[in-house]
XYZ file of C-alpha atoms in Angstrom:
389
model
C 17.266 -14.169 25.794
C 14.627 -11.861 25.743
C 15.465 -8.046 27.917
C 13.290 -7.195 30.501
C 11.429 -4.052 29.929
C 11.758 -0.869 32.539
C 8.783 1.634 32.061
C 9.461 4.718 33.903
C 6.298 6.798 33.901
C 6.561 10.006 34.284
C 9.534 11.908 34.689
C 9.207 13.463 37.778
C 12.028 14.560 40.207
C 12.207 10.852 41.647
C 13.368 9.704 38.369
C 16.155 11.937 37.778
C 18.245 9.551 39.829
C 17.248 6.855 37.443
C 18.111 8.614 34.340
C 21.534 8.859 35.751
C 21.963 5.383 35.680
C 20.287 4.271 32.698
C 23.667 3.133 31.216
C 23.940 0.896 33.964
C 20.442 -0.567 33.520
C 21.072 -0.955 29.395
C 24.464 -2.823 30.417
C 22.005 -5.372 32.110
C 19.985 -5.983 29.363
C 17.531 -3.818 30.205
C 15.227 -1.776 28.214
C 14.384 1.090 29.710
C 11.358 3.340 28.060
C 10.858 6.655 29.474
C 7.032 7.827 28.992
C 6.110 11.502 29.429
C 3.654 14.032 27.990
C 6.936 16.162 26.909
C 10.613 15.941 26.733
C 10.937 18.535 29.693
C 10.894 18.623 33.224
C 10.155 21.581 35.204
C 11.851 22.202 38.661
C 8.960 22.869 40.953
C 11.228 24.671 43.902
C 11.795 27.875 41.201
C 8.636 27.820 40.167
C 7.268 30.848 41.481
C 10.411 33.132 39.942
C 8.796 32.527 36.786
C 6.024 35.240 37.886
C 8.901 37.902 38.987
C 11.292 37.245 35.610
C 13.705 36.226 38.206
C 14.322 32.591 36.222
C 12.966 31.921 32.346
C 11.577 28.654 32.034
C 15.449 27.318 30.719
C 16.781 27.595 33.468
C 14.492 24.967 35.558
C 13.940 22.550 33.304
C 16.165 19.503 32.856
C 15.806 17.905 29.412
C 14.407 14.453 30.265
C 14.066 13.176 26.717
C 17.892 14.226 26.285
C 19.023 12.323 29.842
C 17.638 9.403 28.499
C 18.500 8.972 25.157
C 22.009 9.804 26.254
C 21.099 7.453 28.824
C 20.615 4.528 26.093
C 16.687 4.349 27.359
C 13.967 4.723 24.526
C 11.658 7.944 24.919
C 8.186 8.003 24.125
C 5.918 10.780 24.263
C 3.166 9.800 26.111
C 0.722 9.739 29.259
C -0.656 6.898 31.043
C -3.708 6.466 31.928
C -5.017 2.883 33.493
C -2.493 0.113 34.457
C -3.741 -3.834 34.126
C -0.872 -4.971 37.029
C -2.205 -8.459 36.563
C -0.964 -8.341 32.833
C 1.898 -6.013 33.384
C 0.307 -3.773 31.356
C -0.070 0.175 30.757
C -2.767 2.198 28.701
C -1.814 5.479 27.111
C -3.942 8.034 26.579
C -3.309 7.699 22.691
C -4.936 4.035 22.700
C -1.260 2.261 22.864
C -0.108 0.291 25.379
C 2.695 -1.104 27.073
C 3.789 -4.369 28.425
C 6.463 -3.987 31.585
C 8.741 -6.534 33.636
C 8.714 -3.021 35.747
C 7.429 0.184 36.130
C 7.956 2.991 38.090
C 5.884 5.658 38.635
C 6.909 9.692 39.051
C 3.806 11.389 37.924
C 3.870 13.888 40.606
C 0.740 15.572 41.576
C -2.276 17.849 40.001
C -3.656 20.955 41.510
C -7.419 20.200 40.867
C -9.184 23.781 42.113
C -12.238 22.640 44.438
C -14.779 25.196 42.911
C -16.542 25.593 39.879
C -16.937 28.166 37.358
C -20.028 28.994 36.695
C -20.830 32.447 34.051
C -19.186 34.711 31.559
C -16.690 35.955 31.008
C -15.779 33.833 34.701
C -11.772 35.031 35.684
C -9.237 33.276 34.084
C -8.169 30.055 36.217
C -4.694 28.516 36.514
C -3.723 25.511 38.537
C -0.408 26.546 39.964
C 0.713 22.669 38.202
C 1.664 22.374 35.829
C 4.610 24.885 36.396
C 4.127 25.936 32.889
C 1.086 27.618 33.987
C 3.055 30.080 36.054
C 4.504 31.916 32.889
C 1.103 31.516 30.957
C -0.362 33.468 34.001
C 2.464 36.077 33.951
C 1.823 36.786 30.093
C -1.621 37.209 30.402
C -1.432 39.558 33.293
C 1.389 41.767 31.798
C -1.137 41.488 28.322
C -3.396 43.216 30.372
C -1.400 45.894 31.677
C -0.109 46.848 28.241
C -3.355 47.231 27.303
C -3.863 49.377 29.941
C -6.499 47.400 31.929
C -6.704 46.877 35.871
C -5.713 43.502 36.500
C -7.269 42.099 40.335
C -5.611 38.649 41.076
C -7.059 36.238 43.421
C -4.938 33.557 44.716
C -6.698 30.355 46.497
C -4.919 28.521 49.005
C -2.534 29.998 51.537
C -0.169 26.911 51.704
C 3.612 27.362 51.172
C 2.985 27.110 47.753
C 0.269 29.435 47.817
C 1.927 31.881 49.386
C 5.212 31.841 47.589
C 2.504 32.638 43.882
C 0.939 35.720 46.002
C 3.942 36.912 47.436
C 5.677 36.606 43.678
C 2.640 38.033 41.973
C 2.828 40.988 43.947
C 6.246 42.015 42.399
C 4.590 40.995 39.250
C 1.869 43.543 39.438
C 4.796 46.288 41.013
C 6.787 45.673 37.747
C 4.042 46.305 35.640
C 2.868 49.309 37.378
C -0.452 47.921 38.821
C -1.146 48.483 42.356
C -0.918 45.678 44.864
C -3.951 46.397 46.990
C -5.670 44.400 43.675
C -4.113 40.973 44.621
C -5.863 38.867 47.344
C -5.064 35.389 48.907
C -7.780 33.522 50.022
C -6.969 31.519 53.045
C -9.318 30.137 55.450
C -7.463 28.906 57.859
C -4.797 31.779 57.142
C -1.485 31.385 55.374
C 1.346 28.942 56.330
C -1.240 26.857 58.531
C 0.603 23.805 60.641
C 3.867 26.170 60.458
C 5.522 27.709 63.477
C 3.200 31.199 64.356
C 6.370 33.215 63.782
C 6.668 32.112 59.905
C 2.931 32.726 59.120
C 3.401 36.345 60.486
C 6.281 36.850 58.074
C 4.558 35.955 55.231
C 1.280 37.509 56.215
C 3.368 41.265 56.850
C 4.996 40.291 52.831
C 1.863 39.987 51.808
C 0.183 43.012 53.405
C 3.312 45.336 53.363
C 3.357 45.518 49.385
C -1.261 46.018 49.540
C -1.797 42.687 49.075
C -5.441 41.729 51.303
C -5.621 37.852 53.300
C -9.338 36.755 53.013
C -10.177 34.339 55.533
C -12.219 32.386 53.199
C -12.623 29.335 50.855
C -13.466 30.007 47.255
C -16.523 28.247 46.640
C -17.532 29.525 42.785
C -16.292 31.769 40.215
C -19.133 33.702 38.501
C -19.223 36.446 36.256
C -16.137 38.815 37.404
C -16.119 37.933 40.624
C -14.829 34.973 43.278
C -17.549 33.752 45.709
C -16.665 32.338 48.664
C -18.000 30.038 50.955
C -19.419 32.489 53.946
C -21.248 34.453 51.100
C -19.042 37.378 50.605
C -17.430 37.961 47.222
C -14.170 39.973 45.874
C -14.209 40.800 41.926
C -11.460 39.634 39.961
C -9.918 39.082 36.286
C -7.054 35.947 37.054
C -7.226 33.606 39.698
C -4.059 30.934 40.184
C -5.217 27.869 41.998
C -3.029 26.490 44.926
C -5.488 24.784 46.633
C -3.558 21.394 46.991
C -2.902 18.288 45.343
C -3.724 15.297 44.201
C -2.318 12.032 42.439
C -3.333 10.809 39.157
C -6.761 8.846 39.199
C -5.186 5.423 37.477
C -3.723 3.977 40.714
C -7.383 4.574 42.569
C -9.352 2.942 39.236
C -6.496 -0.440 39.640
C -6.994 -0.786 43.223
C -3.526 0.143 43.992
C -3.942 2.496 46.506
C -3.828 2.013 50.667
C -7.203 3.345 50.447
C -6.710 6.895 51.805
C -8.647 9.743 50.590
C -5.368 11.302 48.212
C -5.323 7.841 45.832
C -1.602 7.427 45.802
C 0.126 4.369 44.855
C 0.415 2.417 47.871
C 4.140 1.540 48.832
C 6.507 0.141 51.623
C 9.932 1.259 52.768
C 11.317 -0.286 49.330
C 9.488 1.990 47.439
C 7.091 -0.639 45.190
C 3.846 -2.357 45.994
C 3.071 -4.726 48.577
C 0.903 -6.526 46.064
C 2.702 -5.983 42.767
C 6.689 -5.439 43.881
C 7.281 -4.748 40.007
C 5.972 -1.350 40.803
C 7.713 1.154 42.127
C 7.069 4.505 42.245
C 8.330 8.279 44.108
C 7.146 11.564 44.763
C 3.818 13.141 45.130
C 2.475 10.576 43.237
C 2.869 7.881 46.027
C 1.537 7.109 49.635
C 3.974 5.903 51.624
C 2.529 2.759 54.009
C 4.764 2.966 56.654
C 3.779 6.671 57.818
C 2.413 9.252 56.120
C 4.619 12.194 53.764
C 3.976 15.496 53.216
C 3.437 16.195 49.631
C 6.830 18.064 48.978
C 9.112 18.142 46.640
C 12.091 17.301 49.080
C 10.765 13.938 49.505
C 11.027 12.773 45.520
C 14.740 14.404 45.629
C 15.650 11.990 48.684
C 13.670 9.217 47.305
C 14.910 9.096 43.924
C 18.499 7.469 44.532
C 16.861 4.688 46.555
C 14.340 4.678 43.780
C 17.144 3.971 41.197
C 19.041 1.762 43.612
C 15.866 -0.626 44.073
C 15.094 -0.978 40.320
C 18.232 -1.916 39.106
C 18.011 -4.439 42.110
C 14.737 -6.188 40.917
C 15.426 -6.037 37.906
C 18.973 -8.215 38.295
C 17.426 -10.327 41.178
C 19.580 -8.605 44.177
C 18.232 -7.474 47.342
C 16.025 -4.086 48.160
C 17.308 -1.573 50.021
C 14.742 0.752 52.870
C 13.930 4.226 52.279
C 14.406 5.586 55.413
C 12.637 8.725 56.262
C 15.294 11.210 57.907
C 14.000 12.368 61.920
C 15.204 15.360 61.330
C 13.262 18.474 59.939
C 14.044 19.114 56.175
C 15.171 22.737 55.547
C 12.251 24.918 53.636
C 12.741 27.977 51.878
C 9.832 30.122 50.189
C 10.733 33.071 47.417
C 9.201 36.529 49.090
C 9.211 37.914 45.067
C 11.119 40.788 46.852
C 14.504 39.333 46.865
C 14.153 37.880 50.336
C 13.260 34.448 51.439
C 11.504 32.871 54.453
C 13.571 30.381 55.891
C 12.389 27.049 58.129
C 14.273 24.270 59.944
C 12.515 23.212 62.630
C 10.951 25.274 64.887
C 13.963 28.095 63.472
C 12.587 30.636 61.079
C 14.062 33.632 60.024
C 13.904 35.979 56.394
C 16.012 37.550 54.334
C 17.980 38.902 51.759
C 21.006 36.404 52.753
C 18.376 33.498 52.595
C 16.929 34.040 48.986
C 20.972 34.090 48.134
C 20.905 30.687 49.719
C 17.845 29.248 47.970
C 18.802 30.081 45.270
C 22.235 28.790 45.192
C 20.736 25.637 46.625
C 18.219 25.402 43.286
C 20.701 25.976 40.866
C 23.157 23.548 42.087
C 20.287 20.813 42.053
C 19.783 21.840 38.379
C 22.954 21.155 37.736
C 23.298 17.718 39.719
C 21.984 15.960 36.174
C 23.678 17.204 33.674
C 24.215 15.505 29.855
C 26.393 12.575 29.679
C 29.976 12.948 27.613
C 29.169 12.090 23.815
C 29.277 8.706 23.335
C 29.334 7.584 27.612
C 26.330 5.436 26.483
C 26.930 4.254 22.943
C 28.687 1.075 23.716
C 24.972 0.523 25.632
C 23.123 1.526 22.795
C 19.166 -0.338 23.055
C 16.878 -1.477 20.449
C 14.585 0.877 18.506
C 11.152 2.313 20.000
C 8.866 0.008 21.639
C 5.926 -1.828 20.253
C-alpha cells in the first residue's frame, strides 16, 4: 500500500501544532515532509527585543527541523515557489519538485517596502521580516556607533509593528550613546491607526518622550542619504527598517488560488483548505480566510494551528473536518515600549506599563515553551522512510 504524502510548507506558527502530532500522522502511514528555507523558526511576538538585547535570537526560535525529525516527518531544506494543484504538485526554488496527497501551507507573510531606492550610497533598508533582519539591523547600527559615526534611523510604517521597531530602536540608540532626536517614524496616517485614540497617544508620547520625531508622511524614494517622501519634504538618514505591511507569497496568485482580493492569499473556508482543491490547507498570514476577513496577526496562526493539525490528520484518514471558528471576542495585544513597559489592548481597554511588559513577556516565553522536543525515542517506533524523491 503505497503512504500518502503530507507536505507542510513552510513552518510557520500554524504548523507548530502539526509538528506536535507528527507521530500520530507517521502511525497512519503518513509521510509527512516538512519544507523550509532553514531549520529555524523565529517567534514574531519577541521580535522587536532583538533591537534592545532584551532576547538573543535562541531564545525565540523553536527548532523546526528538530520537532520534526523527532516527529518521524522527513525535513527538507527548501522554498516553494509555484504549485501545479491539478497534478498535486510543488516547484522548489532549487528546480525539484514535489508530488503531495496534501499540503499545507504556513509561509507567513513578506514585508515588501513600497518605495524604491534610487542613488548612492542610498540608507541601508531592512524589511522588518524576516525577524532575522532585526539583529542584522541592530549590528550594523551599534557598528556604526563604535566607529564613532551618527547613526539617523528612519522607520516606515506606524502600524503596531512599526511602532513596537521605533519604540525598541530608541533604547537601541540610548544604549549606544546616540541621541534619540535622530530616529523618525514615518506615519501618514499617524501611529496605531484603527486603534482606540487613547493607545495611539501612548505610543506617540514613547516615541516623542525619548526625541524620537512622527512624520506624517509616506516614504516615497530613498536617494542619496536621505528618505523622500511623498508631499516632497525629505529627512536624511543612514538605516531605514521597513514596516510598511505585508504580503503573501506570489505562488498562490500565479495558480489561481486566491479569492481574488488585492493581498493574494490562499483562499480558504472555515476548514481551513480550498474550496477548489480541499487537499490544501493552509494558516497564518499566508491565507485569506473566505468567510470574513482576518487581520494579518500573529494570534490568528497560534489559534488556527490546532484546527490546522486536527483537519489534516482528518483528510488524510478519511474522517470528518472540523470549523475554525473565529472567537467574537477581542484578542488581547501587547506591544514592547523598548523601555521596559508595554502597551496593553483588549477591547476598547488600554493601559501601559511596567506590570504589562512582565505580562508579555511571561505570556511569550510560555508559548516558546508550549513545543518543546519529544522524549528520545517517543517517535522511533514511527520511524518513516528516507528523504523524498
Amino acid at each position: 500500500m503505497t503512504r500518502k504524502r503530507l507536505i507542510l510548507a513552510g513552518c510557520g506558527h500554524a504548523h507548530l501544532p502539526v509538528l506536535a502530532r507528527l507521530p500520530e500522522f507517521v502511525a497512519a502511514g503518513v509521510e509527512v515532509v516538512c519544507l523550509a528555507p532553514g531549520p529555524t523558526l523565529a517567534y514574531s511576538g519577541m521580535g522587536p527585543g532583538l533591537l534592545t538585547g532584551r532576547y538573543g535570537l535562541a531564545d525565540l526560535t523553536f527548532p523546526v527541523a528538530a520537532l520534526c525529525q523527532a516527529g518521524g516527518g522527513v525535513f527538507r531544506r527548501g522554498l516553494a515557489v509555484a504549485v501545479e494543484p491539478a497534478a498535486r504538485r510543488l516547484l522548489l526554488a532549487d528546480g525539484g519538485r514535489l508530488d503531495y496527497d496534501a499540503a499545507s501551507f504556513g509561509l507567513g507573510s513578506r514585508v515588501l517596502p513600497d518605495f524604491a531606492a534610487d542613488g548612492s550610497p542610498a540608507p541601508v533598508a531592512y524589511p522588518v521580516k524576516p525577524i532575522e533582519n532585526l539583529l542584522l539591523a541592530r549590528q550594523d547600527i551599534q557598528a556604526r556607533a563604535v566607529e564613532g559615526e551618527r547613526v539617523r534611523v528612519l522607520v516606515a510604517g506606524g502600524g503596531p509593528a512599526g511602532f513596537e521597531v521605533a519604540a525598541c530602536l530608541l533604547e537601541l540608540l540610548r544604549q549606544c550613546g546616540l541621541p534619540g532626536e535622530d530616529l523618525a517614524v514615518a506615519a501618514p496616517r499617524g501611529l496605531l491607526p484603527g486603534w482606540p485614540a487613547r493607545a495611539a497617544r501612548l505610543a506617540e508620547a514613547s516615541i516623542q518622550r525619548r526625541g524620537g520625531r512622527i512624520i506624517l508622511a509616506r516614504v516615497q524614494a530613498l536617494k542619496a542619504g536621505q528618505a523622500v517622501f511623498a508631499d516632497g519634504t525629505s529627512w536624511a538618514c543612514d538605516v531605514v527598517l521597513a514596516a510598511t505591511g505585508t504580503r503573501p507569497p506570489g505562488l498562490f496568485a500565479a495558480a489561481g488560488l486566491t479569492a481574488g482580493g488585492p493581498d493574494g492569499g490562499l483562499a480558504v473556508t472555515r476548514r481551513l483548505h480550498h474550496p477548489l482543491y480541499p487537499e490544501l490547507f493552509g494558516g497564518g498570514d499566508c491565507i485569506d480566510f473566505t468567510p470574513c476577513p482576518l487581520p494579518r496577526a500573529g494570534v490568528y496562526a497560534v489559534r488556527q494551528g490546532p484546527v490546522l493539525a486536527a483537519n489534516l490528520l482528518a483528510y488524510l484518514t478519511g474522517r470528518e473536518l472540523i470549523p475554525f471558528c473565529r472567537d467574537g471576542r477581542d484578542y488581547l495585544s501587547l506591544l514592547n515600549c523598548g523601555d521596559g513597559r508595554a502597551i496593553l489592548r483588549k477591547g476598547r481597554l488600554v493601559a501601559q506599563g511596567r506590570w504589562a511588559m512582565v505580562l508579555k513577556d511571561r505570556i511569550d516565553r510560555r508559548f516558546m515553551r508550549s513545543f518543546p522536543l519529544p522524549e528520545p525515542g517517543r517517535a522511533a517506533a514511527h520511524a518513516g522512510g528516507g528523504p523524498p524523491p
